[in-house]
Short mmCIF file of C-alpha atoms in Angstrom, two decimals:
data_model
loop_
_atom_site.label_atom_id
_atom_site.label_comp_id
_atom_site.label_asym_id
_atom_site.label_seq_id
_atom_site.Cartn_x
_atom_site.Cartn_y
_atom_site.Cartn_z
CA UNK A 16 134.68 86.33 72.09
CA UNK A 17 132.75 85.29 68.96
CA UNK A 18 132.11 87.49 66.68
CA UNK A 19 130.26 85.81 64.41
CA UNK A 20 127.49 85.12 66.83
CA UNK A 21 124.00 85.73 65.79
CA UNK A 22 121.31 86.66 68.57
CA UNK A 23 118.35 86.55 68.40
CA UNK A 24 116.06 89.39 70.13
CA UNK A 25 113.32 87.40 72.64
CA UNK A 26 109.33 88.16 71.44
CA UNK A 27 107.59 85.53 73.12
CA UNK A 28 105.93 86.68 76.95
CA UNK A 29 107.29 90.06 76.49
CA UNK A 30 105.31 93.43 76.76
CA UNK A 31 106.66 96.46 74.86
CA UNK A 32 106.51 99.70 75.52
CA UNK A 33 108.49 102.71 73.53
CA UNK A 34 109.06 105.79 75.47
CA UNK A 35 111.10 108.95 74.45
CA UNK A 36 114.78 107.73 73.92
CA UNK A 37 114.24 104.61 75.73
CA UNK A 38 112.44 100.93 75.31
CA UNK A 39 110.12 99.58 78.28
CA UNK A 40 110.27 95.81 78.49
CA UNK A 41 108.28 93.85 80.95
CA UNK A 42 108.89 90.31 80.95
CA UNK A 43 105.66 88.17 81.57
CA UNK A 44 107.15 85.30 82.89
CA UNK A 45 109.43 86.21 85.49
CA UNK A 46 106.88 89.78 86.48
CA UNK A 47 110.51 91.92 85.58
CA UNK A 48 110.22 94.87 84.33
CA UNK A 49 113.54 96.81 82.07
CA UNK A 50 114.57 100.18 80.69
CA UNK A 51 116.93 99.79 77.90
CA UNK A 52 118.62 103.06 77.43
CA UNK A 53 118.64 104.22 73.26
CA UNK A 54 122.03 102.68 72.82
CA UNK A 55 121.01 98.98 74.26
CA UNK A 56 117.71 99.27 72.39
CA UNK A 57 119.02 99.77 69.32
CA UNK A 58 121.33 97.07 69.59
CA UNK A 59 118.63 94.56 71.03
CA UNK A 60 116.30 95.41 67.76
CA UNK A 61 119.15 94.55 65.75
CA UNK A 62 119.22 91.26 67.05
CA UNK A 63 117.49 89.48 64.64
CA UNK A 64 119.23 85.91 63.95
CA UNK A 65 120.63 87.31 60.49
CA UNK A 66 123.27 89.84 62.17
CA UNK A 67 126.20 89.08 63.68
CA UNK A 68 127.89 91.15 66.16
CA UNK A 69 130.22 92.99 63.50
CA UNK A 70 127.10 93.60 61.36
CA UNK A 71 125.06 95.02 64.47
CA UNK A 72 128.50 97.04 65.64
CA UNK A 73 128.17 98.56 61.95
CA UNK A 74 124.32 99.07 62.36
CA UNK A 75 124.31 100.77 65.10
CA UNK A 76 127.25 102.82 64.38
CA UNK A 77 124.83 104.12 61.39
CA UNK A 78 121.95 104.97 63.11
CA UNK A 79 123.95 106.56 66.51
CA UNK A 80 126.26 108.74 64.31
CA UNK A 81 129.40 107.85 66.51
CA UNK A 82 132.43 104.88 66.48
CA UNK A 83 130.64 101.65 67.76
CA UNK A 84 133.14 98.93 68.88
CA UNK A 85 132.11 95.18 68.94
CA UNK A 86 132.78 95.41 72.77
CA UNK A 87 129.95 97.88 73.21
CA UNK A 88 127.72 95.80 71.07
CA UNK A 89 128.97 92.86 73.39
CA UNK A 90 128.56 94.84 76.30
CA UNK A 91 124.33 95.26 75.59
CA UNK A 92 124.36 91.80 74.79
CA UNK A 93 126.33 90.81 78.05
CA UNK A 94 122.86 92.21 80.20
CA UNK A 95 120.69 91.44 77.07
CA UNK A 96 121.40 87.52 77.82
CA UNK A 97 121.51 88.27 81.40
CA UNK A 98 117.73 89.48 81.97
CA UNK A 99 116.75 86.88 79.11
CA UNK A 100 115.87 89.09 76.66
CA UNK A 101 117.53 86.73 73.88
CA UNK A 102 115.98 83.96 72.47
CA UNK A 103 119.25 81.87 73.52
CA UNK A 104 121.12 82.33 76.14
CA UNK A 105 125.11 83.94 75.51
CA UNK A 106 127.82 82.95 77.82
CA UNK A 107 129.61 86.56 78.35
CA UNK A 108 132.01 88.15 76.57
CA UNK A 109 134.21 89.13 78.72
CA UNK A 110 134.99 86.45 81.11
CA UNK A 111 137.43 87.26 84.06
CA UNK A 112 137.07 90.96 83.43
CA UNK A 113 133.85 93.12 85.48
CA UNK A 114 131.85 95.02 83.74
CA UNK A 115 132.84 97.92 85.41
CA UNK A 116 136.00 97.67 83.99
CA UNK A 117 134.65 97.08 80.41
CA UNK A 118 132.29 100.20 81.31
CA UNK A 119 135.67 102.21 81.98
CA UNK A 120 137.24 100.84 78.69
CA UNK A 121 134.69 101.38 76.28
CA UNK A 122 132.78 104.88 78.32
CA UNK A 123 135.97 106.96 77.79
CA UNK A 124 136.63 105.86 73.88
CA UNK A 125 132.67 106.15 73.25
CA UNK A 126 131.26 109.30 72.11
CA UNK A 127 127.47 107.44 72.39
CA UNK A 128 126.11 106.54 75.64
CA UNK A 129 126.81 102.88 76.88
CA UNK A 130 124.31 100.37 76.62
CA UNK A 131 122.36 100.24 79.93
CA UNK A 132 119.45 97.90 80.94
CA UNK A 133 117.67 98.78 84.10
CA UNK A 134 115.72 95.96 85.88
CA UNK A 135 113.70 95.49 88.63
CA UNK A 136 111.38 93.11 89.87
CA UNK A 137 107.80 93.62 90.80
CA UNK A 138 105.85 91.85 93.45
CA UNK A 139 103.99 88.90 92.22
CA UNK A 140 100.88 89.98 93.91
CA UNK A 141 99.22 93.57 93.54
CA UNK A 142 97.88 92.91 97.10
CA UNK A 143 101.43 92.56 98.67
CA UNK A 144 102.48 95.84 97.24
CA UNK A 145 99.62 97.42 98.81
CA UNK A 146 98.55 96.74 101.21
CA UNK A 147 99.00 95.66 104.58
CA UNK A 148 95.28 94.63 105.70
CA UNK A 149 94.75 91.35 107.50
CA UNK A 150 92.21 89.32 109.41
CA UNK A 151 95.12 86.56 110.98
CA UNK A 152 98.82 86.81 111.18
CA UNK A 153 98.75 84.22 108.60
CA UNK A 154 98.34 86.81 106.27
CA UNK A 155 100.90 89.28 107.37
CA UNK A 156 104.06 86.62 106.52
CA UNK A 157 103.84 87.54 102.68
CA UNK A 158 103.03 91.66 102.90
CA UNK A 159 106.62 91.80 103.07
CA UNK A 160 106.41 95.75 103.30
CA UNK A 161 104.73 96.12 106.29
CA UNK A 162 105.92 96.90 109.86
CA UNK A 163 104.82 93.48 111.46
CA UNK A 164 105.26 89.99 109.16
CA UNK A 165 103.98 88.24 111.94
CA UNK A 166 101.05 90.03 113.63
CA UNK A 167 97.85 91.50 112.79
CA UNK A 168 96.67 93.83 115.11
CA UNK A 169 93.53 94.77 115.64
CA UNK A 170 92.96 97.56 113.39
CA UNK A 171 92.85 94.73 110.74
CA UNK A 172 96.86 96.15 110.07
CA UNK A 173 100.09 93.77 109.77
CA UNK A 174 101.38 96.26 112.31
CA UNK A 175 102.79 95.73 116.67
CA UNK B 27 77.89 68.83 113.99
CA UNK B 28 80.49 66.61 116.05
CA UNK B 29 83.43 65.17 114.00
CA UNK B 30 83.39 61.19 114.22
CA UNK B 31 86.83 61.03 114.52
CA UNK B 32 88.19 63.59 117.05
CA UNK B 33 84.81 64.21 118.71
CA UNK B 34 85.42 68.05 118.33
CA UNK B 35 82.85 70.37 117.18
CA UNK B 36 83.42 71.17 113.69
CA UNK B 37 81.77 74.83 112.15
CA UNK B 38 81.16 75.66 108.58
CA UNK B 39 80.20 78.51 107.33
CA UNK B 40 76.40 78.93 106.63
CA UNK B 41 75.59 78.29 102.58
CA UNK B 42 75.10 81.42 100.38
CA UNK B 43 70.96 82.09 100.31
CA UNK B 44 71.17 85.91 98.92
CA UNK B 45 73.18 87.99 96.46
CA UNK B 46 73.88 91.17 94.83
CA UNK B 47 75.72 92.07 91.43
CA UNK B 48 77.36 95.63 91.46
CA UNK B 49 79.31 97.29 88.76
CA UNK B 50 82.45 99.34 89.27
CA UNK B 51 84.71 100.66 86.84
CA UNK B 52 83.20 98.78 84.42
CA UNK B 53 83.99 95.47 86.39
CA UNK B 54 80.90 93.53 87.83
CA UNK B 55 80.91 91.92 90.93
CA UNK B 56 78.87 89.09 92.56
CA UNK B 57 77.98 89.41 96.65
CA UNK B 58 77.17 86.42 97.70
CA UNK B 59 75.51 85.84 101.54
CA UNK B 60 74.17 83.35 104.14
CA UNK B 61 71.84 86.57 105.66
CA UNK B 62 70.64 89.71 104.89
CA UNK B 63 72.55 91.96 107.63
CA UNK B 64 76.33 90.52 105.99
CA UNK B 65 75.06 91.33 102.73
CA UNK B 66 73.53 94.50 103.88
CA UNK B 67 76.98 95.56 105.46
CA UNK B 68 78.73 93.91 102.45
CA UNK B 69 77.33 96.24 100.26
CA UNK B 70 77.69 99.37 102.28
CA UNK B 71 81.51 98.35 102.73
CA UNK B 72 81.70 98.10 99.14
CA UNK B 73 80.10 101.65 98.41
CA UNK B 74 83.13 102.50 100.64
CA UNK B 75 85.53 100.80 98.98
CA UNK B 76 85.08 102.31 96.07
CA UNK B 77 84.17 105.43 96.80
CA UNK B 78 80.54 105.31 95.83
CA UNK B 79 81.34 104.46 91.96
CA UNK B 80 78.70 101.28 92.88
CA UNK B 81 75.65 100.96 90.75
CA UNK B 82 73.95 97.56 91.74
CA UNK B 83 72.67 96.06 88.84
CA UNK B 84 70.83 93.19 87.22
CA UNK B 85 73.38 90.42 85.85
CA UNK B 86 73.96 86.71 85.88
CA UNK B 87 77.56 87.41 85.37
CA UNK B 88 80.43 88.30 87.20
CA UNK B 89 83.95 89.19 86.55
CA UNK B 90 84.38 88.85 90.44
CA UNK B 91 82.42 86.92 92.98
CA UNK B 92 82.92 87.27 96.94
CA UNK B 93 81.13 85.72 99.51
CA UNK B 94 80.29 86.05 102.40
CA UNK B 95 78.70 84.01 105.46
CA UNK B 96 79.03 82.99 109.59
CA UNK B 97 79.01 79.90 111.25
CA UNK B 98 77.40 78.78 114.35
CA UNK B 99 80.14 80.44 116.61
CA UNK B 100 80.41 84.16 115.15
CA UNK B 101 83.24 83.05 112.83
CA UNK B 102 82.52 85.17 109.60
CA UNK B 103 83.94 83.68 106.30
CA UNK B 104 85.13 85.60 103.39
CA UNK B 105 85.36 83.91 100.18
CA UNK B 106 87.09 84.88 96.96
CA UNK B 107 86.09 83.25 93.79
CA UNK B 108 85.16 80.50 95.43
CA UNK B 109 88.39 80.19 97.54
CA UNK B 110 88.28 80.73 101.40
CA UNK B 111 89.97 83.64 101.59
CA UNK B 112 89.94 84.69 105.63
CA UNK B 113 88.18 84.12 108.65
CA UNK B 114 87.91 86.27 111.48
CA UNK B 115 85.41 87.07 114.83
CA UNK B 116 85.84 91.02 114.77
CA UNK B 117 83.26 92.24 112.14
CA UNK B 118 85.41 95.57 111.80
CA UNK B 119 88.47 93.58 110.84
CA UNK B 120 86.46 91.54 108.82
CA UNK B 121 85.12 93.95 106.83
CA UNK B 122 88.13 96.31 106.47
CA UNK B 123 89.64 93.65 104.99
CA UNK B 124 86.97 92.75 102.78
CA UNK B 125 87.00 96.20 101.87
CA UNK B 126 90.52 96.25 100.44
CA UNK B 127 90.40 93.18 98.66
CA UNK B 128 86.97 94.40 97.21
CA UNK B 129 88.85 97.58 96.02
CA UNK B 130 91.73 95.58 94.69
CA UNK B 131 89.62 93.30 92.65
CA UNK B 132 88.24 96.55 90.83
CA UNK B 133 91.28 98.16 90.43
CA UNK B 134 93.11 95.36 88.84
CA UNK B 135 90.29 94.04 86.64
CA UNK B 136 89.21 97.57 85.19
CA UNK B 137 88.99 97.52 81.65
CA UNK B 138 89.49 101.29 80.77
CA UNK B 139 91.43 102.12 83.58
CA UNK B 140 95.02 101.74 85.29
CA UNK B 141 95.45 102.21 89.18
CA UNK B 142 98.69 103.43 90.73
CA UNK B 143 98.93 103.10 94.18
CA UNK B 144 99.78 106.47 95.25
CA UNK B 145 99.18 109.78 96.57
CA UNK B 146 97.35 112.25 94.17
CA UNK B 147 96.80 116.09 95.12
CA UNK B 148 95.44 118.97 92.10
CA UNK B 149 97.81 122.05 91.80
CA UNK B 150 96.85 124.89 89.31
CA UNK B 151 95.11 121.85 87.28
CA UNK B 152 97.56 119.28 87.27
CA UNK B 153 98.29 116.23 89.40
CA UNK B 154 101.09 115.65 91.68
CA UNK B 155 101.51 111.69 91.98
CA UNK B 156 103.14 110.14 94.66
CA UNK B 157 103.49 106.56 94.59
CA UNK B 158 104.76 104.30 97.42
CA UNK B 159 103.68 101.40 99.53
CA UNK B 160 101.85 101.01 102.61
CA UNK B 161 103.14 102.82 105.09
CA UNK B 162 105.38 104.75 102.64
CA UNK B 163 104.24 108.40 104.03
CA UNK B 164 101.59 109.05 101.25
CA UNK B 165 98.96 110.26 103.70
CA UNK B 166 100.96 112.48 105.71
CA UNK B 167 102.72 113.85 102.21
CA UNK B 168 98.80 114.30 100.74
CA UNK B 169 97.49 115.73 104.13
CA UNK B 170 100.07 118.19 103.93
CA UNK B 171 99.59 119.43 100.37
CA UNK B 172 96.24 119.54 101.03
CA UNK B 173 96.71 122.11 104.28
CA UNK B 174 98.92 124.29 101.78
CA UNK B 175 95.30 124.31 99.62
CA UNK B 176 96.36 121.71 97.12
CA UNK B 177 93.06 119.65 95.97
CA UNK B 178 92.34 116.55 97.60
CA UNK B 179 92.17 113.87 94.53
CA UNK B 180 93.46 110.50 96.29
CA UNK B 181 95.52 108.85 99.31
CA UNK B 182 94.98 105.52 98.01
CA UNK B 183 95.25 105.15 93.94
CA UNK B 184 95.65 107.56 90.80
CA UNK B 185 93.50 106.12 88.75
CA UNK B 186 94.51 107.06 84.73
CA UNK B 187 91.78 106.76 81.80
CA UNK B 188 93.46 105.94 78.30
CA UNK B 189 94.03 109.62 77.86
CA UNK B 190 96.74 109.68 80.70
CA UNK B 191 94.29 112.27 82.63
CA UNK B 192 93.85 111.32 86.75
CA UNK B 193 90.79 110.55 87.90
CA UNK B 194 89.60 111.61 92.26
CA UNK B 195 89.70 108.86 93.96
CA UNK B 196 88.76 110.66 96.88
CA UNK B 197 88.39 108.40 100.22
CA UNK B 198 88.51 109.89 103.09
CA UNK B 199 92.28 110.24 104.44
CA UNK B 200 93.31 106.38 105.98
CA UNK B 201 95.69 108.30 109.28
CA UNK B 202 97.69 105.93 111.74
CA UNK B 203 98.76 106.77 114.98
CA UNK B 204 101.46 105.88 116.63
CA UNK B 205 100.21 102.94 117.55
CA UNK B 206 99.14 101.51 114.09
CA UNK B 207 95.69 102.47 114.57
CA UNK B 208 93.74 103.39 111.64
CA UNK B 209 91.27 106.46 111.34
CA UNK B 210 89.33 108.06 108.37
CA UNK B 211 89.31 111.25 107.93
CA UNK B 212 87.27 113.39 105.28
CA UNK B 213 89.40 115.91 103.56
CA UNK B 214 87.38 118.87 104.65
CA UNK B 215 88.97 118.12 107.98
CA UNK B 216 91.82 119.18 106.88
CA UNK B 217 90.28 122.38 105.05
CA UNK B 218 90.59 120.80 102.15
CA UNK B 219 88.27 120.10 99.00
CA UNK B 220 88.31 117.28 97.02
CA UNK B 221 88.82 117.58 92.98
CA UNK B 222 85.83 116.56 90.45
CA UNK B 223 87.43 116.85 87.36
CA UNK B 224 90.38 114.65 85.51
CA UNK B 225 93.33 116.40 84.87
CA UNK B 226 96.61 115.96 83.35
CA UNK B 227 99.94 114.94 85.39
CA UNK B 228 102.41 117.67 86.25
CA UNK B 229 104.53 115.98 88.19
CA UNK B 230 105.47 112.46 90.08
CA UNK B 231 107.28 112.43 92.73
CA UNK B 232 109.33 109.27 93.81
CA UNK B 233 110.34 109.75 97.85
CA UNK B 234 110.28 107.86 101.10
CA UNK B 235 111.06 109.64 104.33
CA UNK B 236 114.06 109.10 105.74
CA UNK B 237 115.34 110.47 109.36
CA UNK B 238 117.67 113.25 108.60
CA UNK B 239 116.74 112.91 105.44
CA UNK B 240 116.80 116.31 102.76
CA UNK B 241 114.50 116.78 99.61
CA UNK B 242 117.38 116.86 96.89
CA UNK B 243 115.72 115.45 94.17
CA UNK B 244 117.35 114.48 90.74
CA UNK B 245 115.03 114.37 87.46
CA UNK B 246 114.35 110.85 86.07
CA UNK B 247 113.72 109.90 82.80
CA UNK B 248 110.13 108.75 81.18
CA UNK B 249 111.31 105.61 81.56
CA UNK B 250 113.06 105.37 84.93
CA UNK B 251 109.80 107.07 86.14
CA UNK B 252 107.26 104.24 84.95
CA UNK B 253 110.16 101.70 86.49
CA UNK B 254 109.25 103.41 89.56
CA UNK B 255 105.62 103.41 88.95
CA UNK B 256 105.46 99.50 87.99
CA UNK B 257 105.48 98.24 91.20
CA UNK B 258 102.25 99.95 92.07
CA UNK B 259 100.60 99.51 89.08
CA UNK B 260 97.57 97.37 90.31
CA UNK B 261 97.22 95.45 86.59
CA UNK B 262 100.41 95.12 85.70
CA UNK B 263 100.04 91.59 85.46
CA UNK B 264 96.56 91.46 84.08
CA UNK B 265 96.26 93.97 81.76
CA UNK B 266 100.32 94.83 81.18
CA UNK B 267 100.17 96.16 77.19
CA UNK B 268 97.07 98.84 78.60
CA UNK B 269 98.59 99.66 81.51
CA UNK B 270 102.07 100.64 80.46
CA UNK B 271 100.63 102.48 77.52
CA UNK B 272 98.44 104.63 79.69
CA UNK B 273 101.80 105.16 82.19
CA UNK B 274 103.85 106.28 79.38
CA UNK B 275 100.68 108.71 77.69
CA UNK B 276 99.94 109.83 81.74
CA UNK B 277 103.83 110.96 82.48
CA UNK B 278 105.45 111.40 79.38
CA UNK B 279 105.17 115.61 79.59
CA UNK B 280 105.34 115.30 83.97
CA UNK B 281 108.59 116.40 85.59
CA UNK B 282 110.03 112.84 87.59
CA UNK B 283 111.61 113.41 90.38
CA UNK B 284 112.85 111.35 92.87
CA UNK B 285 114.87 112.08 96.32
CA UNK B 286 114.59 110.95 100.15
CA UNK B 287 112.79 113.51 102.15
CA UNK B 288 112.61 114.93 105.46
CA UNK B 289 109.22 116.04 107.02
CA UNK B 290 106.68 116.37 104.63
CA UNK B 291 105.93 120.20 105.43
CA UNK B 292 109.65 120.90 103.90
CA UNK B 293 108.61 118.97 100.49
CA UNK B 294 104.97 120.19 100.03
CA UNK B 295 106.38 123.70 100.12
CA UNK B 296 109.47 123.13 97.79
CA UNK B 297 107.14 121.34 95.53
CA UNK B 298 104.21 123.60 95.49
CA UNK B 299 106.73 126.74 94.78
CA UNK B 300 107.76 125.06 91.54
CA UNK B 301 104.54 125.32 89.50
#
């Protein structure tokens, strides 16, 4: 674990969104959306190339008014890299040891609430989330929602 | 014309002749046709579509252009932006499907509005928004709030101005048999009435039904709501910065919940008790 690492928060492709006591991120490129809790928002808007993970530990302890380890910071960072929200990728922290663990360690000696990043992926098309209208089956194999991928019945429905 | 090569009959569509420009939603849209009854139905499917915000107008330009045509043998052609887009022989199918991708054009390209694929019903002047997939219950859920005298704004989108407030979106109800078959039914049919006014967003509701399965809902945050609401955000890919700034304005002061649910009478009147 390297302390004296310096990440560096991604800008480029990314839409954000502030909402009360949490940052919406939605990633242009790969069409993924995020919810960084407070703690792992802070944290990635400390991420500026000049701090290093002490520094941001020390940051963040400021503005969170509670003991902030390096292994919390690490443990934002950890999903930060993960979803590619840094500029560089970070190999993780804590190597042969699961998160959940980590989670454990840090969660009962933390009086702030864990960095959490919440991901999801939309569909690429706004037509595949919805809707399931069709003129061939053809069109059916990529409505992936619907109760028939390979019919198209004739309602005009991927549906038996 | 006979192909050369394989000595089968080859069709193509009949060239465009005819077209109309319409505006929705501040979006403008080119018709193109190869005769006057496709373009005549064309327009009337649109009007449909779109729940009569259609105003044909007078314009070279166009965000969106469709077209339409038929070839020697009854094939009908639909054409997107100058891509073949689907062929078909039933003119119902045809158009129905015309009809959605019409609607989905406007909904993703509209400038000063976001659509949300949901369920939206009016209670005591605020919106309950339900959004889910195809076939993910939201006309049985809005039918039902609508029986218990809820108003009838949408089964199809919530459409949000930059204010957060819900526009009707009021088609008439899209119901499915058991055998997949589609009818439209107006809301009065229900004895319902459909909203006229925008109003602000009381509450979102996240649920798909589930056999068995009981309304226990747990309260999400701002943020975990518009995570929920992404996925049927109709421009989140066009217009992201506008459209997750209206979601956040729109349910930032709405109670989130989110729960499997049983039958939908169960939920409507758990739901409706709250406010």
């Amino acid at each position: 674990m390297n302390n004296s690492q310096r990440p560096i928060a991604r800008k480029s492709g990314l839409v954000v969104q502030e909402v009360p006591d949490e940052v919406l991120v939605y990633d242009l490129d790969s069409n993924k959306a995020h919810c960084l809790n407070r703690s792992a928002a802070m944290i990635w808007k400390s991420c500026d190339g000049n701090n290093s993970v002490s520094d941001i530990a020390k940051l963040v302890e400021g503005q969170a008014g509670g003991k902030v380890t390096e292994d919390f910071v690490w443990l934002a960072i950890d999903q930060l890299s993960e979803n590619n929200l840094l500029e560089k990728q970070i190999s993780s922290a804590f190597e042969g040891t699961s998160r959940r663990e980590v989670i454990k360690k840090i969660g009962l000696a933390s009086v702030i609430a864990i960095p959490v990043i919440a991901s999801l992926v939309a569909p690429q098309s706004a037509l595949a989330a919805s809707s399931c209208a069709c003129t061939t089956p053809g069109n059916c194999a990529v409505l992936t929602g619907c109760p028939n991928l390979a019919n198209c019945n004739s309602s005009g429905v991927c549906a038996p | 014309m006979v192909s050369a090569r394989s000595g089968k009959t080859l069709n193509y569509p009949r060239p465009f002749d005819r077209e109309l420009v319409l505006e929705s939603y501040g979006v403008t849209v080119k018709i193109q046709s190869s005769d006057a009854d496709l373009l005549a139905e064309a327009e009337k499917t649109a009007r449909t579509a779109l729940v009569g915000s259609v105003k044909i107008i007078e314009s070279m330009d166009a965000k969106q252009v469709f077209g339409v045509s038929s070839d020697d043998t009854g094939t009908l052609y639909l054409f997107m932006n100058g891509e073949r887009i689907a062929t078909d022989t039933l003119k119902k199918r045809f158009f129905k499907f015309f009809n959605g991708l019409l609607r989905l054009a406007v909904a993703e390209h509209a400038p000063n509005r976001v659509f949300v694929h949901a369920g939206v019903v009016g209670w005591k002047g605020k919106a309950i928004i339900i959004p889910a997939k195809s076939f993910g219950g939201k006309t049985t859920l809005v039918a039902e709030f609508v029986r218990k005298g809820a108003e009838y704004y949408s089964d199809e989108y919530a459409v949000f101005d930059e204010k957060g407030l819900v526009h009707p979106f009021p088609r008439d109800l899209s119901v499915r048999d058991n055998s997949f078959k589609e009818r439209d039914i107006p809301v009065a049919e229900f004895g319902g009435i459909a909203g006229t006014e925008p109003i602000p967003v009381g509450a979102v509701i996240i649920t798909e039904f589930e056999e068995k399965g009981e309304w226990l809902p747990r309260k999400l945050t701002v943020g975990q709501g518009i995570m929920e609401l992404i996925p049927h955000t109709i421009p989140r890919n066009v217009n992201t910065k506008f459209a997750l700034k209206v979601l956040n304005t729109a349910v930032s002061d709405a109670i989130i919940l989110k729960s499997h649910r049983g039958e939908a009478n169960d939920i409507a009147l758990n739901l409706l008790s709250i406010y």
